């Protein structure tokens, strides 16, 4: 994890009066919460309660029907690229290109994130995530779990203070689950902010866990 809060204030996310619909169906309305760096926000709720919609709205990928999302006091609409540089989103799709190797996928992802890293850091990230020896294979040749590991290696390379993770533990084996828990805990301990959906609890050694239940 390269993000550090040294000499900077803790990041803060504010959601005010958020309302989101899917077609004619109201998912949630009047949603208000504030979370700061050093916090894991666990979004929970039944299927169809709007968890993924909320996460996409936080990333600026879905426009809410009303309300506002603010990052460090400013609307994310007005921040544009400045906000996206502070954000790392991990959705249901791994975002992995099958014709590219793990090395190439991570190089492209870092460039698109506006946070390029050197080649040695990419090799180290893939080794730590459990893909040593698979770095030069086209990712279409990897298993679903291995593809997920390539995508998760972005967490090791990113300098973004805000992680948004939608069911990141799906298709991971026990060792990968433990490593991901370690990465999340380390990011929060360093002052980062994590918002995630998952069916399992994530323990932290420092920082705090908050929970948001949708559809209640």
Coordinates of N, CA and C in Angstrom, one line a residue:
X1 N 0.8 -1.2 0.0 CA 0.0 0.0 0.0 C 0.9 1.2 0.0
X2 N 0.7 2.1 -1.0 CA 1.5 3.3 -1.1 C 0.9 4.5 -0.6
X3 N -0.5 4.5 -0.3 CA -1.1 5.6 0.2 C -0.7 5.9 1.7
X4 N -0.4 7.1 2.0 CA 0.0 7.5 3.4 C -0.7 8.8 3.7
X5 N -1.1 8.9 5.0 CA -1.8 10.2 5.4 C -0.8 11.1 6.1
X6 N 0.5 10.9 6.0 CA 1.5 11.8 6.5 C 1.4 13.1 5.8
X7 N 1.3 14.2 6.6 CA 1.3 15.6 6.2 C 0.0 15.9 5.4
X8 N -1.0 15.0 5.4 CA -2.3 15.4 4.8 C -3.4 15.0 5.7
X9 N -4.6 15.6 5.6 CA -5.7 15.3 6.4 C -6.3 14.0 6.0
X10 N -7.1 13.4 6.9 CA -7.8 12.2 6.6 C -8.8 12.5 5.6
X11 N -9.0 11.6 4.6 CA -10.1 11.8 3.6 C -11.4 11.6 4.2
X12 N -12.4 12.3 3.7 CA -13.8 12.2 4.2 C -14.8 12.1 3.1
X13 N -15.7 11.2 3.2 CA -16.8 11.0 2.3 C -18.1 11.3 3.0
X14 N -19.0 12.2 2.3 CA -20.2 12.6 2.8 C -21.3 12.3 1.8
X15 N -22.4 11.6 2.3 CA -23.6 11.4 1.5 C -24.8 12.1 2.1
X16 N -25.5 12.9 1.3 CA -26.6 13.7 1.9 C -27.8 13.5 1.0
X17 N -28.9 13.0 1.7 CA -30.2 13.0 1.0 C -30.2 12.1 -0.3
X18 N -29.4 11.1 -0.3 CA -29.3 10.3 -1.6 C -30.6 9.5 -1.8
X19 N -31.0 9.6 -3.1 CA -32.2 8.8 -3.5 C -31.8 8.1 -4.9
X20 N -32.0 6.8 -5.0 CA -31.7 6.1 -6.2 C -32.9 5.2 -6.6
X21 N -33.2 5.1 -7.8 CA -34.2 4.3 -8.4 C -33.7 3.4 -9.5
X22 N -34.3 2.3 -9.7 CA -34.1 1.5 -10.9 C -35.4 1.3 -11.6
X23 N -35.5 2.1 -12.7 CA -36.8 2.1 -13.4 C -37.8 2.8 -12.5
X24 N -39.0 2.1 -12.2 CA -40.0 2.7 -11.3 C -39.8 2.3 -9.9
X25 N -38.8 1.5 -9.6 CA -38.6 0.9 -8.2 C -37.7 1.8 -7.4
X26 N -38.1 2.2 -6.3 CA -37.3 3.0 -5.4 C -36.4 2.0 -4.6
X27 N -35.0 2.3 -4.7 CA -34.1 1.4 -4.0 C -33.9 2.0 -2.6
X28 N -33.6 3.3 -2.5 CA -33.5 3.9 -1.2 C -33.6 5.4 -1.4
X29 N -34.0 6.1 -0.3 CA -34.2 7.5 -0.3 C -33.8 8.1 1.0
X30 N -33.4 9.4 1.0 CA -33.0 10.1 2.2 C -31.8 9.5 2.9
X31 N -30.9 8.9 2.1 CA -29.7 8.2 2.7 C -28.7 9.3 3.1
X32 N -28.2 9.3 4.3 CA -27.3 10.2 4.9 C -26.2 9.5 5.7
X33 N -24.9 9.7 5.4 CA -23.9 9.2 6.2 C -22.6 9.9 5.9
X34 N -21.7 9.9 6.9 CA -20.3 10.5 6.7 C -19.3 9.5 7.3
X35 N -18.3 9.2 6.5 CA -17.2 8.3 7.0 C -15.9 9.0 6.6
X36 N -14.9 8.8 7.5 CA -13.6 9.4 7.3 C -12.5 8.3 7.2
X37 N -11.3 8.7 6.8 CA -10.2 7.8 6.7 C -10.0 7.1 8.0
X38 N -9.4 5.8 7.9 CA -9.3 5.0 9.0 C -10.6 4.2 9.3
X39 N -11.5 4.1 8.3 CA -12.7 3.5 8.5 C -13.0 2.5 7.4
X40 N -13.6 1.4 7.8 CA -14.2 0.4 6.8 C -15.7 0.5 6.9
X41 N -16.4 0.9 5.9 CA -17.9 0.9 5.9 C -18.4 -0.3 5.1
X42 N -19.0 -1.2 5.8 CA -19.6 -2.4 5.3 C -21.0 -2.2 4.9
X43 N -21.3 -2.2 3.6 CA -22.7 -2.0 3.2 C -23.4 -3.3 3.1
X44 N -24.5 -3.5 3.7 CA -25.2 -4.7 3.8 C -26.7 -4.5 3.3
X45 N -27.3 -5.7 3.0 CA -28.7 -5.6 2.5 C -29.0 -6.8 1.7
X46 N -30.3 -7.1 1.5 CA -30.7 -8.2 0.7 C -30.5 -7.9 -0.8
X47 N -30.5 -9.0 -1.6 CA -30.3 -8.8 -3.0 C -31.4 -7.9 -3.5
X48 N -31.0 -6.9 -4.3 CA -31.9 -6.0 -4.9 C -32.2 -4.7 -4.0
X49 N -31.5 -4.7 -2.9 CA -31.7 -3.5 -2.0 C -30.9 -2.3 -2.4
X50 N -30.0 -2.4 -3.5 CA -29.3 -1.2 -4.0 C -27.9 -1.1 -3.6
X51 N -27.3 -2.2 -3.1 CA -25.9 -2.1 -2.7 C -24.9 -1.7 -3.8
X52 N -25.0 -2.5 -4.9 CA -24.2 -2.2 -6.0 C -24.5 -0.8 -6.6
X53 N -25.7 -0.4 -6.7 CA -26.1 0.9 -7.2 C -25.5 2.0 -6.3
X54 N -25.5 1.8 -5.0 CA -24.9 2.8 -4.1 C -23.4 2.9 -4.4
X55 N -22.7 1.8 -4.5 CA -21.3 1.8 -4.8 C -21.0 2.5 -6.1
X56 N -21.8 2.2 -7.1 CA -21.6 2.8 -8.4 C -21.8 4.3 -8.3
X57 N -22.8 4.7 -7.5 CA -23.0 6.2 -7.4 C -21.9 6.8 -6.7
X58 N -21.3 6.2 -5.7 CA -20.1 6.7 -5.0 C -18.9 6.9 -5.9
X59 N -18.9 6.1 -7.0 CA -17.8 6.2 -8.0 C -18.1 7.1 -9.1
X60 N -19.3 7.7 -9.1 CA -19.7 8.6 -10.2 C -20.1 7.9 -11.4
X61 N -20.4 6.6 -11.3 CA -20.8 5.7 -12.5 C -22.3 5.6 -12.6
X62 N -23.1 6.1 -11.6 CA -24.5 6.1 -11.6 C -25.0 7.4 -11.0
X63 N -25.9 8.1 -11.7 CA -26.4 9.4 -11.2 C -27.6 9.2 -10.3
X64 N -27.5 9.6 -9.1 CA -28.7 9.4 -8.2 C -29.8 10.4 -8.6
X65 N -31.0 10.0 -8.2 CA -32.2 10.8 -8.6 C -32.2 12.1 -7.8
X66 N -31.7 12.1 -6.6 CA -31.5 13.3 -5.8 C -30.5 13.1 -4.7
X67 N -30.0 14.2 -4.1 CA -29.0 14.1 -3.1 C -27.6 14.4 -3.6
X68 N -26.7 14.4 -2.8 CA -25.3 14.8 -3.1 C -24.3 13.9 -2.5
X69 N -23.2 13.7 -3.2 CA -22.0 12.9 -2.6 C -20.9 13.9 -2.6
X70 N -20.2 14.1 -1.5 CA -19.1 15.0 -1.3 C -17.8 14.3 -0.9
X71 N -16.7 14.7 -1.5 CA -15.4 14.2 -1.1 C -14.6 15.3 -0.6
X72 N -14.2 15.2 0.7 CA -13.4 16.3 1.3 C -14.1 17.6 1.2
X73 N -15.4 17.6 1.3 CA -16.2 18.8 1.3 C -16.7 19.3 0.0
X74 N -16.3 18.8 -1.1 CA -16.7 19.2 -2.4 C -17.5 18.1 -3.2
X75 N -18.4 18.6 -4.0 CA -19.3 17.6 -4.7 C -18.4 16.8 -5.7
X76 N -18.6 15.5 -5.8 CA -17.8 14.7 -6.7 C -18.0 15.1 -8.1
X77 N -19.2 15.7 -8.4 CA -19.5 16.2 -9.8 C -18.5 17.3 -10.2
X78 N -18.2 18.2 -9.2 CA -17.3 19.3 -9.5 C -15.8 18.9 -9.5
X79 N -15.5 17.8 -8.8 CA -14.1 17.4 -8.7 C -13.6 16.7 -10.0
X80 N -14.4 16.0 -10.6 CA -14.0 15.3 -11.9 C -12.8 14.4 -11.7
X81 N -11.8 14.6 -12.5 CA -10.6 13.7 -12.5 C -9.9 13.7 -11.2
X82 N -9.9 14.9 -10.4 CA -9.3 14.9 -9.1 C -9.9 13.9 -8.2
X83 N -11.2 13.7 -8.3 CA -11.8 12.6 -7.5 C -11.5 11.2 -7.9
X84 N -11.5 11.0 -9.2 CA -11.2 9.7 -9.8 C -9.8 9.3 -9.5
X85 N -8.8 10.2 -9.3 CA -7.5 9.9 -9.0 C -7.4 9.4 -7.5
X86 N -8.3 9.8 -6.7 CA -8.4 9.4 -5.3 C -9.1 8.1 -5.1
X87 N -9.7 7.5 -6.1 CA -10.6 6.4 -6.0 C -10.1 5.2 -6.7
X88 N -10.2 4.0 -6.1 CA -10.0 2.7 -6.8 C -11.3 1.9 -6.6
X89 N -11.9 1.5 -7.8 CA -13.1 0.8 -7.8 C -12.9 -0.6 -8.2
X90 N -13.4 -1.6 -7.5 CA -13.3 -3.0 -7.8 C -14.7 -3.5 -7.9
X91 N -15.3 -3.7 -9.1 CA -16.6 -4.2 -9.3 C -16.8 -5.6 -9.5
X92 N -18.0 -6.1 -10.0 CA -18.2 -7.5 -10.2 C -17.4 -8.0 -11.4
X93 N -17.1 -7.1 -12.4 CA -16.3 -7.5 -13.5 C -14.8 -7.2 -13.1
X94 N -13.9 -8.2 -13.4 CA -12.5 -8.0 -13.1 C -11.8 -6.9 -13.8
X95 N -12.4 -6.6 -15.0 CA -11.8 -5.6 -15.8 C -10.5 -6.0 -16.4
X96 N -10.3 -7.4 -16.6 CA -9.1 -8.0 -17.1 C -9.3 -8.3 -18.6
X97 N -8.3 -7.9 -19.4 CA -8.3 -8.2 -20.8 C -7.6 -9.5 -21.1
X98 N -8.3 -10.5 -21.7 CA -7.8 -11.8 -21.8 C -6.6 -11.9 -22.7
X99 N -6.4 -11.0 -23.7 CA -5.3 -11.1 -24.6 C -4.0 -10.5 -24.0
X100 N -4.1 -9.8 -22.8 CA -3.0 -9.2 -22.2 C -2.5 -10.1 -21.0
X101 N -1.2 -10.1 -20.8 CA -0.7 -10.8 -19.6 C -1.0 -10.0 -18.3
X102 N -0.8 -10.6 -17.2 CA -1.0 -9.9 -15.9 C -0.2 -8.7 -15.8
X103 N 1.1 -8.7 -16.3 CA 2.0 -7.5 -16.3 C 1.3 -6.4 -17.1
X104 N 0.9 -6.8 -18.3 CA 0.3 -5.8 -19.2 C -1.0 -5.2 -18.7
X105 N -1.8 -6.1 -18.1 CA -3.1 -5.6 -17.6 C -2.8 -4.6 -16.5
X106 N -1.9 -4.9 -15.6 CA -1.6 -3.9 -14.5 C -1.0 -2.7 -14.9
X107 N -0.1 -2.8 -15.9 CA 0.5 -1.6 -16.5 C -0.6 -0.6 -17.1
X108 N -1.5 -1.2 -17.9 CA -2.6 -0.4 -18.5 C -3.5 0.2 -17.4
X109 N -3.8 -0.6 -16.4 CA -4.7 -0.1 -15.3 C -4.1 1.0 -14.5
X110 N -2.8 0.9 -14.3 CA -2.1 2.0 -13.5 C -2.0 3.3 -14.4
X111 N -1.8 3.1 -15.7 CA -1.8 4.3 -16.5 C -3.2 5.0 -16.6
X112 N -4.2 4.2 -16.7 CA -5.6 4.7 -16.8 C -6.0 5.3 -15.4
X113 N -5.5 4.8 -14.3 CA -5.7 5.4 -13.0 C -4.9 6.7 -12.8
X114 N -4.1 7.0 -13.7 CA -3.2 8.2 -13.6 C -2.2 8.0 -12.5
X115 N -1.8 6.8 -12.2 CA -0.9 6.5 -11.1 C 0.1 5.4 -11.6
X116 N 0.9 5.8 -12.7 CA 1.8 4.8 -13.2 C 2.9 4.3 -12.2
X117 N 3.3 3.0 -12.3 CA 4.2 2.4 -11.4 C 5.3 1.8 -12.3
X118 N 6.5 1.5 -11.6 CA 7.6 0.9 -12.4 C 7.3 -0.6 -12.5
X119 N 8.0 -1.2 -13.5 CA 7.8 -2.6 -13.8 C 8.1 -3.5 -12.6
X120 N 9.2 -3.2 -11.9 CA 9.5 -4.1 -10.7 C 8.4 -4.1 -9.7
X121 N 7.7 -3.0 -9.5 CA 6.6 -3.0 -8.5 C 5.4 -3.9 -9.0
X122 N 5.2 -4.0 -10.3 CA 4.2 -4.8 -10.9 C 4.5 -6.3 -10.7
X123 N 5.8 -6.7 -11.0 CA 6.2 -8.0 -10.8 C 6.1 -8.4 -9.3
X124 N 6.5 -7.5 -8.4 CA 6.4 -7.8 -7.0 C 5.0 -8.0 -6.5
X125 N 4.1 -7.2 -7.1 CA 2.7 -7.3 -6.7 C 2.1 -8.6 -7.1
X126 N 2.4 -9.0 -8.3 CA 1.9 -10.3 -8.8 C 2.4 -11.5 -8.0
X127 N 3.7 -11.4 -7.6 CA 4.3 -12.4 -6.8 C 3.6 -12.5 -5.4
X128 N 3.4 -11.3 -4.8 CA 2.7 -11.3 -3.5 C 1.3 -11.8 -3.5
X129 N 0.6 -11.5 -4.7 CA -0.8 -12.0 -4.8 C -0.9 -13.4 -5.1
X130 N 0.3 -14.1 -5.3 CA 0.2 -15.6 -5.5 C 0.3 -16.0 -7.0
X131 N 0.8 -15.1 -7.9 CA 0.9 -15.4 -9.3 C 2.3 -15.5 -9.8
X132 N 3.2 -15.7 -9.0 CA 4.6 -15.9 -9.5 C 4.7 -17.1 -10.4
X133 N 5.3 -16.8 -11.6 CA 5.3 -17.9 -12.6 C 4.2 -17.8 -13.7
X134 N 3.2 -16.9 -13.4 CA 2.1 -16.7 -14.3 C 2.1 -15.3 -14.9
X135 N 3.1 -14.6 -14.7 CA 3.1 -13.1 -15.0 C 3.0 -12.9 -16.5
X136 N 3.6 -13.8 -17.3 CA 3.7 -13.6 -18.8 C 2.7 -14.4 -19.6
X137 N 1.7 -15.0 -18.9 CA 0.7 -15.8 -19.6 C -0.5 -14.8 -19.9
X138 N -1.1 -14.9 -21.1 CA -2.3 -14.2 -21.4 C -3.3 -14.6 -20.4
X139 N -4.0 -13.6 -19.8 CA -4.9 -13.9 -18.7 C -6.1 -14.8 -19.1
X140 N -6.4 -14.9 -20.4 CA -7.5 -15.9 -20.8 C -7.1 -17.3 -20.4
X141 N -5.8 -17.6 -20.2 CA -5.4 -18.9 -19.9 C -5.4 -19.2 -18.4
X142 N -5.8 -18.2 -17.6 CA -5.8 -18.3 -16.1 C -7.2 -18.8 -15.7
X143 N -7.3 -19.3 -14.5 CA -8.5 -19.7 -13.9 C -9.3 -18.4 -13.4
X144 N -10.6 -18.5 -13.1 CA -11.3 -17.4 -12.6 C -10.7 -16.8 -11.4
X145 N -10.2 -17.7 -10.5 CA -9.6 -17.2 -9.2 C -8.3 -16.4 -9.5
X146 N -7.5 -16.9 -10.5 CA -6.3 -16.3 -10.8 C -6.5 -14.9 -11.5
X147 N -7.5 -14.9 -12.3 CA -7.9 -13.6 -13.0 C -8.3 -12.6 -11.9
X148 N -9.0 -13.0 -10.9 CA -9.4 -12.2 -9.8 C -8.2 -11.7 -9.0
X149 N -7.2 -12.5 -8.9 CA -5.9 -12.1 -8.2 C -5.2 -11.1 -9.0
X150 N -5.2 -11.2 -10.3 CA -4.6 -10.1 -11.2 C -5.2 -8.8 -10.9
X151 N -6.6 -8.8 -10.9 CA -7.3 -7.5 -10.6 C -7.0 -7.0 -9.2
X152 N -6.9 -7.9 -8.2 CA -6.7 -7.5 -6.9 C -5.3 -6.9 -6.7
X153 N -4.4 -7.3 -7.5 CA -3.0 -6.8 -7.4 C -3.0 -5.3 -7.6
X154 N -4.0 -4.7 -8.2 CA -4.1 -3.2 -8.3 C -4.1 -2.6 -6.9
X155 N -4.7 -3.3 -5.9 CA -4.7 -2.8 -4.5 C -3.3 -2.6 -4.0
X156 N -2.4 -3.4 -4.4 CA -1.0 -3.3 -3.9 C -0.3 -2.2 -4.6
X157 N -0.7 -1.8 -5.8 CA 0.0 -0.8 -6.6 C -0.6 0.6 -6.5
X158 N -1.9 0.7 -6.0 CA -2.6 2.0 -6.1 C -2.2 2.9 -5.0
X159 N -2.2 4.2 -5.3 CA -1.9 5.2 -4.3 C -3.2 5.9 -3.9
X160 N -4.4 5.4 -4.3 CA -5.7 6.0 -4.0 C -6.0 5.8 -2.5
X161 N -6.5 6.9 -1.9 CA -6.9 6.8 -0.5 C -8.3 6.1 -0.3
X162 N -9.1 6.1 -1.3 CA -10.5 5.6 -1.2 C -10.7 4.4 -2.1
X163 N -11.0 3.2 -1.4 CA -11.3 2.0 -2.1 C -12.7 1.7 -2.0
X164 N -13.4 1.3 -3.2 CA -14.8 0.9 -3.3 C -14.7 -0.5 -3.8
X165 N -15.1 -1.5 -3.0 CA -15.0 -2.9 -3.4 C -16.3 -3.6 -3.3
X166 N -16.8 -4.1 -4.5 CA -18.1 -4.8 -4.6 C -17.9 -6.3 -4.6
X167 N -18.2 -7.0 -3.5 CA -18.0 -8.4 -3.4 C -16.6 -8.9 -3.8
X168 N -15.6 -8.3 -3.2 CA -14.2 -8.6 -3.6 C -13.8 -10.0 -3.3
X169 N -14.4 -10.7 -2.4 CA -14.0 -12.0 -1.9 C -14.5 -13.2 -2.8
X170 N -15.4 -12.9 -3.7 CA -16.0 -13.9 -4.6 C -14.9 -14.6 -5.4
X171 N -15.0 -15.9 -5.5 CA -14.1 -16.8 -6.3 C -12.7 -16.8 -5.8
X172 N -12.4 -16.4 -4.6 CA -11.1 -16.5 -4.0 C -10.9 -17.7 -3.1
X173 N -9.7 -18.3 -3.1 CA -9.5 -19.4 -2.2 C -9.1 -18.8 -0.8
X174 N -8.9 -19.7 0.1 CA -8.7 -19.3 1.5 C -7.4 -18.4 1.6
X175 N -6.4 -18.7 0.9 CA -5.1 -17.9 1.0 C -5.4 -16.5 0.5
X176 N -6.1 -16.4 -0.6 CA -6.3 -15.1 -1.3 C -7.3 -14.3 -0.4
X177 N -8.2 -15.0 0.2 CA -9.1 -14.2 1.2 C -8.3 -13.6 2.3
X178 N -7.4 -14.4 2.9 CA -6.6 -13.9 4.0 C -5.8 -12.7 3.6
X179 N -5.2 -12.8 2.4 CA -4.3 -11.7 1.9 C -5.2 -10.5 1.6
X180 N -6.4 -10.6 1.0 CA -7.2 -9.5 0.8 C -7.6 -8.8 2.1
X181 N -8.0 -9.6 3.1 CA -8.3 -9.1 4.4 C -7.1 -8.3 5.0
X182 N -5.9 -8.8 4.8 CA -4.7 -8.1 5.3 C -4.5 -6.8 4.5
X183 N -4.8 -6.8 3.2 CA -4.6 -5.5 2.5 C -5.6 -4.5 2.9
X184 N -6.9 -4.9 3.1 CA -7.9 -4.0 3.5 C -7.6 -3.4 4.9
X185 N -7.2 -4.3 5.8 CA -6.8 -3.9 7.2 C -5.7 -2.9 7.2
X186 N -4.7 -3.2 6.3 CA -3.5 -2.3 6.2 C -3.9 -0.9 5.7
X187 N -4.8 -0.9 4.7 CA -5.2 0.4 4.1 C -5.9 1.2 5.1
X188 N -6.8 0.6 5.9 CA -7.6 1.3 6.9 C -6.6 1.8 8.0
X189 N -5.7 0.9 8.4 CA -4.8 1.3 9.5 C -3.9 2.5 9.1
X190 N -3.6 2.6 7.8 CA -2.8 3.7 7.3 C -3.6 5.0 7.1
X191 N -4.9 5.0 7.4 CA -5.7 6.2 7.3 C -6.6 6.2 6.0
X192 N -6.6 5.1 5.2 CA -7.4 5.0 4.1 C -8.8 4.7 4.4
X193 N -9.7 4.9 3.4 CA -11.1 4.7 3.6 C -11.5 3.6 2.6
X194 N -12.3 2.6 3.2 CA -12.8 1.5 2.4 C -14.3 1.4 2.5
X195 N -15.0 1.3 1.4 CA -16.5 1.0 1.4 C -16.6 -0.3 0.6
X196 N -17.2 -1.3 1.2 CA -17.4 -2.6 0.5 C -18.7 -3.3 0.8
X197 N -19.1 -4.2 -0.1 CA -20.1 -5.1 0.1 C -19.5 -6.5 0.1
X198 N -19.9 -7.3 1.1 CA -19.5 -8.7 1.2 C -20.4 -9.4 2.1
X199 N -20.4 -10.7 2.0 CA -21.3 -11.5 2.9 C -20.5 -12.0 4.1
X200 N -19.2 -11.6 4.2 CA -18.4 -12.1 5.3 C -17.9 -10.8 6.1
X201 N -17.6 -11.1 7.4 CA -17.0 -10.0 8.2 C -15.6 -9.8 7.9
X202 N -15.1 -8.6 8.0 CA -13.7 -8.3 7.8 C -13.1 -7.7 9.1
X203 N -12.2 -8.4 9.7 CA -11.6 -7.9 10.9 C -10.5 -6.9 10.7
X204 N -10.4 -6.0 11.6 CA -9.4 -4.9 11.6 C -8.6 -5.0 12.9
X205 N -7.3 -4.7 12.7 CA -6.4 -4.6 13.9 C -6.4 -3.2 14.4
X206 N -6.7 -2.2 13.6 CA -6.8 -0.8 14.0 C -7.8 -0.2 13.1
X207 N -8.2 1.1 13.4 CA -9.3 1.7 12.6 C -10.6 1.2 13.1
X208 N -11.7 1.6 12.4 CA -13.0 1.2 12.9 C -13.8 0.7 11.8
X209 N -14.8 -0.2 12.1 CA -15.8 -0.7 11.2 C -17.1 -0.1 11.4
X210 N -17.7 0.4 10.4 CA -19.1 0.9 10.5 C -20.0 0.1 9.5
X211 N -21.2 0.0 9.8 CA -22.1 -0.8 9.0 C -23.3 0.0 8.5
X212 N -23.7 -0.2 7.3 CA -24.8 0.5 6.7 C -25.8 -0.6 6.1
X213 N -27.0 -0.6 6.6 CA -27.9 -1.6 6.1 C -29.0 -1.0 5.2
X214 N -29.0 -1.4 4.0 CA -30.0 -0.9 3.0 C -31.3 -1.8 3.0
X215 N -32.4 -1.2 2.8 CA -33.6 -2.0 2.7 C -34.2 -2.3 4.0
X216 N -33.7 -1.6 5.1 CA -34.3 -1.9 6.4 C -35.5 -1.0 6.7

